[in-house]
CSV table of C-alpha atoms and ligand atoms in Angstrom, one decimal:
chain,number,residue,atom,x,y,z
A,1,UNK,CA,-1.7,14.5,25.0
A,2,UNK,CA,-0.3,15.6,21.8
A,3,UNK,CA,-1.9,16.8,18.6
A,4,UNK,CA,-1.3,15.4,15.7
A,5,UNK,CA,1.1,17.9,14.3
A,6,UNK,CA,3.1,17.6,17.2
A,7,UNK,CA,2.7,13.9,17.1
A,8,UNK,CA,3.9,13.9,13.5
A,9,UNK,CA,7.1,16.3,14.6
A,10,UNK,CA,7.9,14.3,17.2
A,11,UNK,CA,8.2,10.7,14.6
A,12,UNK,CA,10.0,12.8,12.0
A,13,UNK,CA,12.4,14.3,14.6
A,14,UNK,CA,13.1,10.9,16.2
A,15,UNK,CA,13.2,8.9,13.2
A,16,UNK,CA,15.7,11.0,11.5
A,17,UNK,CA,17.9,10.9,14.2
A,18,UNK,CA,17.7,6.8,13.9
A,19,UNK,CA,18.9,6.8,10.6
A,20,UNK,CA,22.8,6.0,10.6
A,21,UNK,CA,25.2,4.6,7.9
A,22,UNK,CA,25.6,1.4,6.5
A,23,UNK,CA,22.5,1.3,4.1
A,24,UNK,CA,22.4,-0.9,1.2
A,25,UNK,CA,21.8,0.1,-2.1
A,26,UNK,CA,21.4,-2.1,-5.1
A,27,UNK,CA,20.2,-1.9,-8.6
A,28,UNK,CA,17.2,-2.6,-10.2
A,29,UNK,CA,15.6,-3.0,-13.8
A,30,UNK,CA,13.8,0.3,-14.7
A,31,UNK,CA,10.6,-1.5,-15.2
A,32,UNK,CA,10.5,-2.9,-11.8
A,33,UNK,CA,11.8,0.8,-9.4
A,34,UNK,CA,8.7,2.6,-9.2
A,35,UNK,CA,8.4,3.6,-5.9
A,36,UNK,CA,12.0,3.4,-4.7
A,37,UNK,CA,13.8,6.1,-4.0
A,38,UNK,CA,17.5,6.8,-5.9
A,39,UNK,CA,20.9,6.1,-3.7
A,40,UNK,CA,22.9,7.9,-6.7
A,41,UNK,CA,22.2,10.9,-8.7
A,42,UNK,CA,21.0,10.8,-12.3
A,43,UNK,CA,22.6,13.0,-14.5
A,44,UNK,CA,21.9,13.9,-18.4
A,45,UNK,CA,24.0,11.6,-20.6
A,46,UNK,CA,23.8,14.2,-24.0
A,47,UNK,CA,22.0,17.7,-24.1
A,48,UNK,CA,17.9,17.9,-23.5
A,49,UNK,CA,16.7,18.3,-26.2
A,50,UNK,CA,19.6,16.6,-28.1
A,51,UNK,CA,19.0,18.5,-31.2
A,52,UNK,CA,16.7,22.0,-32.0
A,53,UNK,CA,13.3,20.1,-32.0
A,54,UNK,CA,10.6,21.1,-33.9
A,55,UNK,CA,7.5,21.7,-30.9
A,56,UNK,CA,4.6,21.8,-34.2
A,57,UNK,CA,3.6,20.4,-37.7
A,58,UNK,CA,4.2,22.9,-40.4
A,59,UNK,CA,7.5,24.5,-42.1
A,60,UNK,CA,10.9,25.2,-41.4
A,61,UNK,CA,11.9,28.6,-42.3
A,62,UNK,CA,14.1,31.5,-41.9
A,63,UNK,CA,12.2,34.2,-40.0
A,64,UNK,CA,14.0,36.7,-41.5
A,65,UNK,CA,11.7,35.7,-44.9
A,66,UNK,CA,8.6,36.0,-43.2
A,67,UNK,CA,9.1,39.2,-41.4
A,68,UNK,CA,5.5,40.1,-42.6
A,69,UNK,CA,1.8,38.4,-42.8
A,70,UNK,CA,1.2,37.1,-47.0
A,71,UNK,CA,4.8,35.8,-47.7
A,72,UNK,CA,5.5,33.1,-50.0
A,73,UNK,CA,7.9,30.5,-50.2
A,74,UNK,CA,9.2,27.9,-52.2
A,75,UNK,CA,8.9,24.2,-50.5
A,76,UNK,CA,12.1,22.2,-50.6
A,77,UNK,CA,11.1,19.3,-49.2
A,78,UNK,CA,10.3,17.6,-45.8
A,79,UNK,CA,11.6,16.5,-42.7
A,80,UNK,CA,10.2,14.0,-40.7
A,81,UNK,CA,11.2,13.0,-36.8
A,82,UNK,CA,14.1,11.2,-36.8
A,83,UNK,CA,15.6,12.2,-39.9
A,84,UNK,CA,18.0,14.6,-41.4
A,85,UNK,CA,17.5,17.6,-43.6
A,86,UNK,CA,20.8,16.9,-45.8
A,87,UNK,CA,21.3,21.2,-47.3
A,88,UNK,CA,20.9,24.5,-45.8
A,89,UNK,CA,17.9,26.3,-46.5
A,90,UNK,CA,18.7,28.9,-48.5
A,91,UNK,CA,16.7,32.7,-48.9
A,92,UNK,CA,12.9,32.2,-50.4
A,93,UNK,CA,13.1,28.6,-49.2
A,94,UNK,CA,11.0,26.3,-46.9
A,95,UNK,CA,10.9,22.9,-45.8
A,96,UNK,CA,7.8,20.9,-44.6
A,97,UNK,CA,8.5,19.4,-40.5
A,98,UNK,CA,7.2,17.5,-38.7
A,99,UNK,CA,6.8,17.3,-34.7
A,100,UNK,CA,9.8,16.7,-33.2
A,101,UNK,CA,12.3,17.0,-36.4
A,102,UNK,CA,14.9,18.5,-36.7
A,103,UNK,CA,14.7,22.0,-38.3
A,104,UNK,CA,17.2,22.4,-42.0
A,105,UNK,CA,20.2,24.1,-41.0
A,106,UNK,CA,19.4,28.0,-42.0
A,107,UNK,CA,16.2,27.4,-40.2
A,108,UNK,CA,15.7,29.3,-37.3
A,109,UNK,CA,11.9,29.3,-36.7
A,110,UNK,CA,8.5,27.1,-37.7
A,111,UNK,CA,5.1,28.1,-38.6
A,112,UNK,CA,2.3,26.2,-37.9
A,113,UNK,CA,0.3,24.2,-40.6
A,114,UNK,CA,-2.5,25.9,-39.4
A,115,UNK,CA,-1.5,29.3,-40.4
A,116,UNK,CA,-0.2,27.9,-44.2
A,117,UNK,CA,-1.0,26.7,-47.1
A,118,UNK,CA,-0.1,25.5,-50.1
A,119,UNK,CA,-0.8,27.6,-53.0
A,120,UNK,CA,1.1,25.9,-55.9
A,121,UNK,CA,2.1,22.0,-56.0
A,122,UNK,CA,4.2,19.7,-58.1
A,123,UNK,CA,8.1,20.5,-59.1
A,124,UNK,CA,7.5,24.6,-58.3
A,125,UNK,CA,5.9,23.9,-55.0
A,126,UNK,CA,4.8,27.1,-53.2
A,127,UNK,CA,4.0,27.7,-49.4
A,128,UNK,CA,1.8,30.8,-48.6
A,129,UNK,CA,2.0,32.0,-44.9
A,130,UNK,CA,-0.9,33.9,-43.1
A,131,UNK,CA,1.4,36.0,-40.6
A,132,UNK,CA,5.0,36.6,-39.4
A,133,UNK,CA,7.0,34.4,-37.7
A,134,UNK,CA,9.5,35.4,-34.7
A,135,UNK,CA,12.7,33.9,-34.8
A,136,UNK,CA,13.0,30.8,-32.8
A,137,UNK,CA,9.3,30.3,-32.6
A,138,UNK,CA,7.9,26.3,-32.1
A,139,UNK,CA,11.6,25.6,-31.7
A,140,UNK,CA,12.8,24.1,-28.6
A,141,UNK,CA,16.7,24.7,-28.6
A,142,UNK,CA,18.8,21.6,-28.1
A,143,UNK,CA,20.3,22.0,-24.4
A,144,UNK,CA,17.5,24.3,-23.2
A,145,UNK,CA,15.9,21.6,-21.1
A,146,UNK,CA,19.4,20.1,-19.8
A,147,UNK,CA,23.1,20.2,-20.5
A,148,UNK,CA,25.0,17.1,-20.4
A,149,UNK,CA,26.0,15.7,-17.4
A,150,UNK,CA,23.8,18.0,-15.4
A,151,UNK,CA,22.0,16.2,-11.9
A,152,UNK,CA,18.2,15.6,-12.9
A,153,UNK,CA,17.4,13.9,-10.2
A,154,UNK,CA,19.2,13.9,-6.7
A,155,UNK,CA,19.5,10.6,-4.4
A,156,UNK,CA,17.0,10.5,-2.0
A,157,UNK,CA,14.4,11.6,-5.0
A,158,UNK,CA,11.7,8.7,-5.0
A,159,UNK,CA,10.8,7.0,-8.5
A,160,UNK,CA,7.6,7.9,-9.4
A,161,UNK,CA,6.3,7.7,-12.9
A,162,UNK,CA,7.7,11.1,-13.9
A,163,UNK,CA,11.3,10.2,-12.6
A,164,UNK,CA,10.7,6.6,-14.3
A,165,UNK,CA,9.8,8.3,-17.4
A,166,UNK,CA,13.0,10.8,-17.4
A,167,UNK,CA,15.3,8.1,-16.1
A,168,UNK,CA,14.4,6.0,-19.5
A,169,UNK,CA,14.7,8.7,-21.5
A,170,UNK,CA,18.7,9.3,-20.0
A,171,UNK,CA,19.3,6.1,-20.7
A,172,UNK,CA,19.4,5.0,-17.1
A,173,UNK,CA,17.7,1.7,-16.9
A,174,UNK,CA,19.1,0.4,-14.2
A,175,UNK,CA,19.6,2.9,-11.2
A,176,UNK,CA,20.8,2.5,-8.2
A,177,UNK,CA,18.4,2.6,-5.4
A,178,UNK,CA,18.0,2.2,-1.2
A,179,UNK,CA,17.2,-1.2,-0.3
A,180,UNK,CA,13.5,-1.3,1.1
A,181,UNK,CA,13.1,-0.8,4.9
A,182,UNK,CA,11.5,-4.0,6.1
A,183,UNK,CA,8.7,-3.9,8.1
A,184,UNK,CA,6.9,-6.1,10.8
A,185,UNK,CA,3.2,-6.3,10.7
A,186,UNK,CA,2.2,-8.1,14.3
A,187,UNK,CA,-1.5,-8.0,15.1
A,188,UNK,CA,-2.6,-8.3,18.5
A,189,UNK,CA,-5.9,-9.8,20.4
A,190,UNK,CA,-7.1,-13.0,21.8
A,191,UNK,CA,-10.0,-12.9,19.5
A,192,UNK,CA,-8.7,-12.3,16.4
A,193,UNK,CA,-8.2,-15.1,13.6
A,194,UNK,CA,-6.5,-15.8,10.5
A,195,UNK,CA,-8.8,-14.6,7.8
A,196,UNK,CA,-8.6,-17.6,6.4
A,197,UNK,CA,-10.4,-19.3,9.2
A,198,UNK,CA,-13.9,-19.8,10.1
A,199,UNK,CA,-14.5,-17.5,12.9
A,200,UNK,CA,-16.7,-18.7,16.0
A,201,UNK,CA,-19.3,-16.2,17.3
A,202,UNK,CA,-17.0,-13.8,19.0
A,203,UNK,CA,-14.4,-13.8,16.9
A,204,UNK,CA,-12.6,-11.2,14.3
A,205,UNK,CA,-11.0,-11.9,11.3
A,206,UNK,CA,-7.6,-10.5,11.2
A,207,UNK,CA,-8.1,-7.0,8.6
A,208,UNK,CA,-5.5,-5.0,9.6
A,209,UNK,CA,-2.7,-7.2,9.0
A,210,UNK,CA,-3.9,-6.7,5.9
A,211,UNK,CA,-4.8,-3.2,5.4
A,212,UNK,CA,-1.4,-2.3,7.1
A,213,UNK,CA,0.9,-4.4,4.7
A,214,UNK,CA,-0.8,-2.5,1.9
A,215,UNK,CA,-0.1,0.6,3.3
A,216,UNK,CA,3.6,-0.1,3.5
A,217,UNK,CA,4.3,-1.5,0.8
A,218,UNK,CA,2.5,1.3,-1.4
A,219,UNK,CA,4.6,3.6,0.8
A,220,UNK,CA,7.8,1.9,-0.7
A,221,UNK,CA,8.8,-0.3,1.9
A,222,UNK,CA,8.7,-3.9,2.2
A,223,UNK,CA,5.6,-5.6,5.0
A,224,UNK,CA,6.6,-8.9,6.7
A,225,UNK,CA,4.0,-10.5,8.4
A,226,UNK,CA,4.2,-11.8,11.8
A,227,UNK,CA,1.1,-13.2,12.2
A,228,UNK,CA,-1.3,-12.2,15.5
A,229,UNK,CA,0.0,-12.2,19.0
A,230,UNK,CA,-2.5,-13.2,21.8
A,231,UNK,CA,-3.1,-10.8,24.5
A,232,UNK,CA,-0.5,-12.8,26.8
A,233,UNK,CA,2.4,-10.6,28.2
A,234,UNK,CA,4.8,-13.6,27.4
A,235,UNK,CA,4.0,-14.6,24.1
A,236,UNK,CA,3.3,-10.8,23.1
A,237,UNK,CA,7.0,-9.7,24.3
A,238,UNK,CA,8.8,-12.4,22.7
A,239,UNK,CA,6.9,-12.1,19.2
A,240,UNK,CA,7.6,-8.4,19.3
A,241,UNK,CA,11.1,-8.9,20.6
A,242,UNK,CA,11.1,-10.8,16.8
A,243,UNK,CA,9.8,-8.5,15.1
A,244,UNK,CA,12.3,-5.7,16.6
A,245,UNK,CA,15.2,-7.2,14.5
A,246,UNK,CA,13.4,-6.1,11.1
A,247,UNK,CA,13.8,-2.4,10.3
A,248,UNK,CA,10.5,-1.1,12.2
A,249,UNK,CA,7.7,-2.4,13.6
A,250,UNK,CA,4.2,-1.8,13.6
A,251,UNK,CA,1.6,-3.6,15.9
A,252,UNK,CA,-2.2,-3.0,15.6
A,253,UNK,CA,-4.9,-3.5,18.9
A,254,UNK,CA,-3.8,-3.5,22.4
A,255,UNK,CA,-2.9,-0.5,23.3
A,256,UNK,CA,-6.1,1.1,24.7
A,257,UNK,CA,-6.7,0.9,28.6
A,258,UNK,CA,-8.7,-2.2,29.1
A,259,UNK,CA,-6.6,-4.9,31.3
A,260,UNK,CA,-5.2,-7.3,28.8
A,261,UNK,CA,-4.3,-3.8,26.6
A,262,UNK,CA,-0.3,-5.1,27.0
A,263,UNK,CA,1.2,-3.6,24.3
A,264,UNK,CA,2.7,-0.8,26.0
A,265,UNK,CA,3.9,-2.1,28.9
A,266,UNK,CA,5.7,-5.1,26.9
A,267,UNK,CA,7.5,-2.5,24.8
A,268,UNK,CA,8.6,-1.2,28.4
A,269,UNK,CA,10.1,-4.1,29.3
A,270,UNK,CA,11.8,-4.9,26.6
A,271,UNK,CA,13.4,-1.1,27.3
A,272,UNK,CA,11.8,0.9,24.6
A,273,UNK,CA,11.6,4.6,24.9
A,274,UNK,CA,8.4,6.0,24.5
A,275,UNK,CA,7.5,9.7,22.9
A,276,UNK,CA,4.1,9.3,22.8
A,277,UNK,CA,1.2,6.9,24.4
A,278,UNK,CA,-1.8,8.9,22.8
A,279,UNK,CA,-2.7,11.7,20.3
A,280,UNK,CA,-5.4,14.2,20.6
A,281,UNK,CA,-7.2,12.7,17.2
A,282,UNK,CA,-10.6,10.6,16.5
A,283,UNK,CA,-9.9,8.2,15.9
A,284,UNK,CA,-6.5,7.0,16.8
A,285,UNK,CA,-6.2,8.7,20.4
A,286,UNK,CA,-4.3,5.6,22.1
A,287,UNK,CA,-1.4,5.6,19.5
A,288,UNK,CA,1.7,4.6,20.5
A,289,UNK,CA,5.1,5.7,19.4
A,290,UNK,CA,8.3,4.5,20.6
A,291,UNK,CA,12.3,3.4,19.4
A,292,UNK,CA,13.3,-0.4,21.2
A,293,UNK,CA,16.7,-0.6,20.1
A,294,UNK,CA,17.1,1.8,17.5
A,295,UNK,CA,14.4,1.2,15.4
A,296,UNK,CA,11.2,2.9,15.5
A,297,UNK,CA,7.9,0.7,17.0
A,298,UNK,CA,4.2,2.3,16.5
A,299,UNK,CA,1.4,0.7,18.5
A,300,UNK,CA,-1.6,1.7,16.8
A,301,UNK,CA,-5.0,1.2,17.7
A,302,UNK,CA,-6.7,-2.0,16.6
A,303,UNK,CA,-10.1,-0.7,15.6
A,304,UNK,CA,-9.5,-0.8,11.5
A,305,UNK,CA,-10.0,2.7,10.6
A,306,UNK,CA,-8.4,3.9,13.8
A,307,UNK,CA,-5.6,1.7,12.9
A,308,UNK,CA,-5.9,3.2,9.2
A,309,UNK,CA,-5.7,6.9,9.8
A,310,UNK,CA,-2.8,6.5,12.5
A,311,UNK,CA,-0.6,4.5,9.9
A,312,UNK,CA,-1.5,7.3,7.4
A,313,UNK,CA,-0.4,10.2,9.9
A,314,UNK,CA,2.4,8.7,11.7
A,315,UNK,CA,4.0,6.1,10.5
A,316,UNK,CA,4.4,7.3,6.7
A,317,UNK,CA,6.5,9.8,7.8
A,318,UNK,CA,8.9,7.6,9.5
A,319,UNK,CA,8.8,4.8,6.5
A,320,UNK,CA,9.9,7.6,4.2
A,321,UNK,CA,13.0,8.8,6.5
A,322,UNK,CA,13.8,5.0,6.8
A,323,UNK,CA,13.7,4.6,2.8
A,324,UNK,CA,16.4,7.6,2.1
A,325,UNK,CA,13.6,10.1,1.5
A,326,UNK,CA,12.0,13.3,2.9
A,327,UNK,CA,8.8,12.6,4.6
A,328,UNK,CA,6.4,13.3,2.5
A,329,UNK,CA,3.9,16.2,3.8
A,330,UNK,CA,0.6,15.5,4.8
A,331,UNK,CA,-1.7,15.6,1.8
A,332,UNK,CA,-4.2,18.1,3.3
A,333,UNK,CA,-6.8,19.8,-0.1
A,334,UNK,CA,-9.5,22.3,1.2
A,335,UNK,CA,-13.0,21.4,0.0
A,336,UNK,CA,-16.6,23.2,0.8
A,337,UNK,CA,-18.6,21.3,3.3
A,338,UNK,CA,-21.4,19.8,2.0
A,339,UNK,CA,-23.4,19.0,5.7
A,340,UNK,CA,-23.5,21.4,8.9
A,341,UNK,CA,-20.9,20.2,11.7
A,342,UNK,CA,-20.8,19.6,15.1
A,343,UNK,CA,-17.9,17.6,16.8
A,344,UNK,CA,-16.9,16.8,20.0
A,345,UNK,CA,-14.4,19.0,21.5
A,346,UNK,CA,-11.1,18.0,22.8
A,347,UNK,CA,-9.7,16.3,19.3
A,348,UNK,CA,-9.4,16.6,16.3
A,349,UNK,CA,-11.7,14.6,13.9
A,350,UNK,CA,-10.9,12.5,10.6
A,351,UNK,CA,-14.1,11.8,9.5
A,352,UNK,CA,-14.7,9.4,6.5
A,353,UNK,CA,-16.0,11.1,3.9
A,354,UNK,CA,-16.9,11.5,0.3
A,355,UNK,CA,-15.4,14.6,-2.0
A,356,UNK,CA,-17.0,15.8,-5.4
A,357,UNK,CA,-16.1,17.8,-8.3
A,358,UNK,CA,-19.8,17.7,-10.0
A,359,UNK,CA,-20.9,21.3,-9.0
A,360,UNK,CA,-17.2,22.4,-10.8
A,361,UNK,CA,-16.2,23.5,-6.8
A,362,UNK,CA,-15.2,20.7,-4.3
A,363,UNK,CA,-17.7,19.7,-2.0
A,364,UNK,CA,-17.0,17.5,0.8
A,365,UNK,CA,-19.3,15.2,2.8
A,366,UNK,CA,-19.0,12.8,5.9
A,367,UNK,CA,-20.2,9.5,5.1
A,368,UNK,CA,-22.8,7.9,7.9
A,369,UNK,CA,-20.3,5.5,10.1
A,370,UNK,CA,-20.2,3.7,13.3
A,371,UNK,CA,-17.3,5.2,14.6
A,372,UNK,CA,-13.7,3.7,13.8
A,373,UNK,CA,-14.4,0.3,13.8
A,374,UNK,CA,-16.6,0.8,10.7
A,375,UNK,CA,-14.6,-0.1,7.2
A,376,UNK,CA,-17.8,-0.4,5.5
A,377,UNK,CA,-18.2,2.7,5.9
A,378,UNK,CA,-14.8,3.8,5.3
A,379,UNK,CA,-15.0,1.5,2.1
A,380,UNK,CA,-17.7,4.2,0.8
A,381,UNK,CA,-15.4,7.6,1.6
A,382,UNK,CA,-12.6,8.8,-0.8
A,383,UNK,CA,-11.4,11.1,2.2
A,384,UNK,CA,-11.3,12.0,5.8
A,385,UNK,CA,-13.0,15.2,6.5
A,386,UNK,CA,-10.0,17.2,8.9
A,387,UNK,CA,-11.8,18.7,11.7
A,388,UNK,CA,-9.7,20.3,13.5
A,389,UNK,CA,-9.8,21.2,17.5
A,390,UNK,CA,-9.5,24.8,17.0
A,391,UNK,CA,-12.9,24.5,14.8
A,392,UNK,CA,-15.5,22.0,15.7
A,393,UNK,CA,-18.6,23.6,14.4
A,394,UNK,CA,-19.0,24.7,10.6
A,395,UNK,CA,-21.7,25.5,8.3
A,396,UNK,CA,-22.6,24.2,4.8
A,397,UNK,CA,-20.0,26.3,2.3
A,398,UNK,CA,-17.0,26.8,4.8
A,399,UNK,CA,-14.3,25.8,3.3
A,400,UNK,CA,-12.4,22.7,5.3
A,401,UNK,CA,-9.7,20.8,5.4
A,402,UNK,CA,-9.5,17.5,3.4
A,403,UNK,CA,-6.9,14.3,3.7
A,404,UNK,CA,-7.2,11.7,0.7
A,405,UNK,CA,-7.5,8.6,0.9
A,406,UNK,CA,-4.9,6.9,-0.6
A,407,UNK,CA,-5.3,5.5,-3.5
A,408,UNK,CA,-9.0,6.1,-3.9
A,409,UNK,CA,-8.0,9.7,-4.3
B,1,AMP,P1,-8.0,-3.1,20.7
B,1,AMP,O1,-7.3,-1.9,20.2
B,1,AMP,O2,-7.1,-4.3,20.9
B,1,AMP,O3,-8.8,-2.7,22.0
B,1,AMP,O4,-9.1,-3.5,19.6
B,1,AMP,C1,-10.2,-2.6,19.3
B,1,AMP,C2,-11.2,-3.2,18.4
B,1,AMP,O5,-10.5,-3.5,17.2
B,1,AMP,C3,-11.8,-4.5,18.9
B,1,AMP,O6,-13.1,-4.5,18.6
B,1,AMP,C4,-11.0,-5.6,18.2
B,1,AMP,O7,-11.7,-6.7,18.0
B,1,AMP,C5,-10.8,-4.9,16.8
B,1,AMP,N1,-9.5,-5.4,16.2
B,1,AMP,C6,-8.4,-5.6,16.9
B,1,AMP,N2,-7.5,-6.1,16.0
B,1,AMP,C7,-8.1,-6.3,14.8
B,1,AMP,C8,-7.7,-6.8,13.6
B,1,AMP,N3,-6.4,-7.2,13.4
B,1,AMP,N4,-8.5,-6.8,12.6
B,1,AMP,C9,-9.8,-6.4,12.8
B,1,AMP,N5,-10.3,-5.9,13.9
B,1,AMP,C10,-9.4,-5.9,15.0
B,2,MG,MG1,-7.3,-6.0,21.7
């Protein structure tokens, strides 16, 4: 059985090798990219800053006039963003500016309003400054930040709200991006029903169809339902046969090692290769990884939070390749334990659990749960506590290993 770092290799390995040619790109508004990831580069249209900006309130002057703490200057006037100082400023002169202005031509520094004041007003205006300026101080010279038509950000790079935020201010509002990877979503299991439905006694409302189409589409790609496929070795195979014509596939439940657990054996048949039929995690251990046809097929574990963490540790990586980015490495933050531990050896443990910032220190604490079929439970925890094989027992105050929980985190 692998670990899960080896598991995790051995998606990113094989799903990189799956990715050929012929992917479509298309544009989009600005306001409706974040999360897709750039097919072209975006380069600076004009220099960044476009002009010598002006980083504080106060006043324009020449540095060489202030080469000493008590000066004082005569105030020519003001500047505020957007507009133009028409003169040079000349010797014994200053100019009131504002936050991102334009310093006067002959201006090459400004002093802080803070450190000024006014000691005479009206026509004869007078500035006095508390200490010396340096040349070039609170000025941010136009070009420092980027040249024009220098690369800002590479294809492949994924639109967050930083990139989103640059890309508008460039002037590019429409980039051009990768098409989304779609993405089957087929549950599987005889007892499990629409959500929609009223359930009889022994039956299970279908969560993870739902739980998995949220994780894919907040990792940029796009979920298509498929609906649940009975525990049936015909019906299973031809639905999954289906969904193998979308861009991956994920399946949740049947794939542990009770007698209608089919998956695996379908995938078989329908001549996929498989890299791995269990991981060395709790829970998660009977995940299944495989390529049918050159796209990538996960059988994950239908228990929800088994279903959960396996999405989050192997099958992000592969969505990310898929939509023309790097994988995205695993989120681990390291936290002090907050309760003593003792875990079963053999695996290692992602235990739902709640991390806090009140002492001023991290502090993270398992949640009580009823193993990975528990979402209430899971519901409560911002995190999985990462116990790892090599360490199953540790004290109150070690420091361990942390994953976030998406979005709660
Ligand atoms: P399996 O992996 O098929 O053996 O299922 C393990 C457990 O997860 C069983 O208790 C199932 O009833 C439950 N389960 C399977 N699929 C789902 C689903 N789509 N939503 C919620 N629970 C499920
Ligand atoms: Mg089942």
């Amino acid at each position: 059985m692998l670990s899960f770092p080896d598991a995790r290799r051995k998606v990113i390995e094989v799903v990189t090798t799956l990715v050929r040619d012929g992917r479509i790109s298309q544009s989009v508004a600005l306001d409706a990219a974040l999360g897709r990831v750039l097919a072209a580069p975006i380069a600076a249209d004009r220099d960044y800053p476009p002009f010598n900006r002006a980083t504080r309130d106060g006043y324009a002057v020449r540095s060489s006039d202030l080469r000493e703490a008590g000066a004082v200057l005569r105030l020519a006037g003001e500047i505020r963003a957007g507009q133009e100082f028409s003169r040079t400023i000349q010797a014994g002169e200053c100019v009131q500016i504002m936050t991102g202005a334009a310093p006067p031509d002959g201006a090459d520094a400004v002093e802080m309003i803070e450190y000024s004041r006014v000691v005479a007003s009206g026509s004869a205006a007078l500035v006095h400054f508390d200490r010396a300026a340096k040349t070039g101080q609170n000025i941010v010279p136009r070009g420092s930040e980027a040249r024009a038509g220098q690369t800002l950000l590479n294809a492949g790079a994924r639109l967050g709200y930083v990139e989103l935020s640059l890309a508008a201010q460039v002037g590019c509002v429409e980039p051009e991006v990768w098409a989304r990877p779609r993405v089957g979503i087929l549950s599987t299991g005889d007892e499990v029903i629409n959500a929609a439905e009223t359930p009889g006694p022994l039956q299970i409302r279908n969560g993870n169809s739902f739980s998995l189409a949220a994780q894919v589409d907040s990792a940029g790609a796009e979920a298509v339902l498929l609906g649940n496929a009975p525990d049936e070795g015909g019906e299973l195979k031809r639905r999954i046969a289906e969904g193998l014509k979308l861009d991956a596939l994920v399946l949740s439940g049947g794939v542990s090692a009770g007698k209608y657990d089919l998956v695996e054996g379908v995938l078989a048949e329908l001549g996929a290769e498989i890299y791995f039929d269990g991981v060395a995690i709790r829970p998660g251990r009977p995940a299944v990884f495989g390529e049918c046809g050159g796209k990538p097929v996960f059988g994950l574990p239908g228990n929800p939070v088994s279903t959960m963490v396996t999405f989050e540790l192997f099958v992000l990586p592969a969505l990310d390749i898929l939509s023309g980015t790097e994988p995205r490495p695993l989120p681990l933050l390291r936290a002090k334990l907050g309760a003593q531990l003792r875990e079963k050896p053999g695996l290692a443990h992602f235990l739902p659990a709640r991390i806090e910032w009140t002492s001023g220190e991290p502090v993270v604490t398992p949640v009580r749960w009823q193993g990975s079929g528990d979402v209430v439970a899971l519901a409560s925890a911002n995190c999985f506590l990462v116990v790892h094989e090599s360490k199953l027992d540790s004290e109150v105050g070690e420091w361990v290993d942390v994953m976030p929980r998406r979005g709660a985190l």
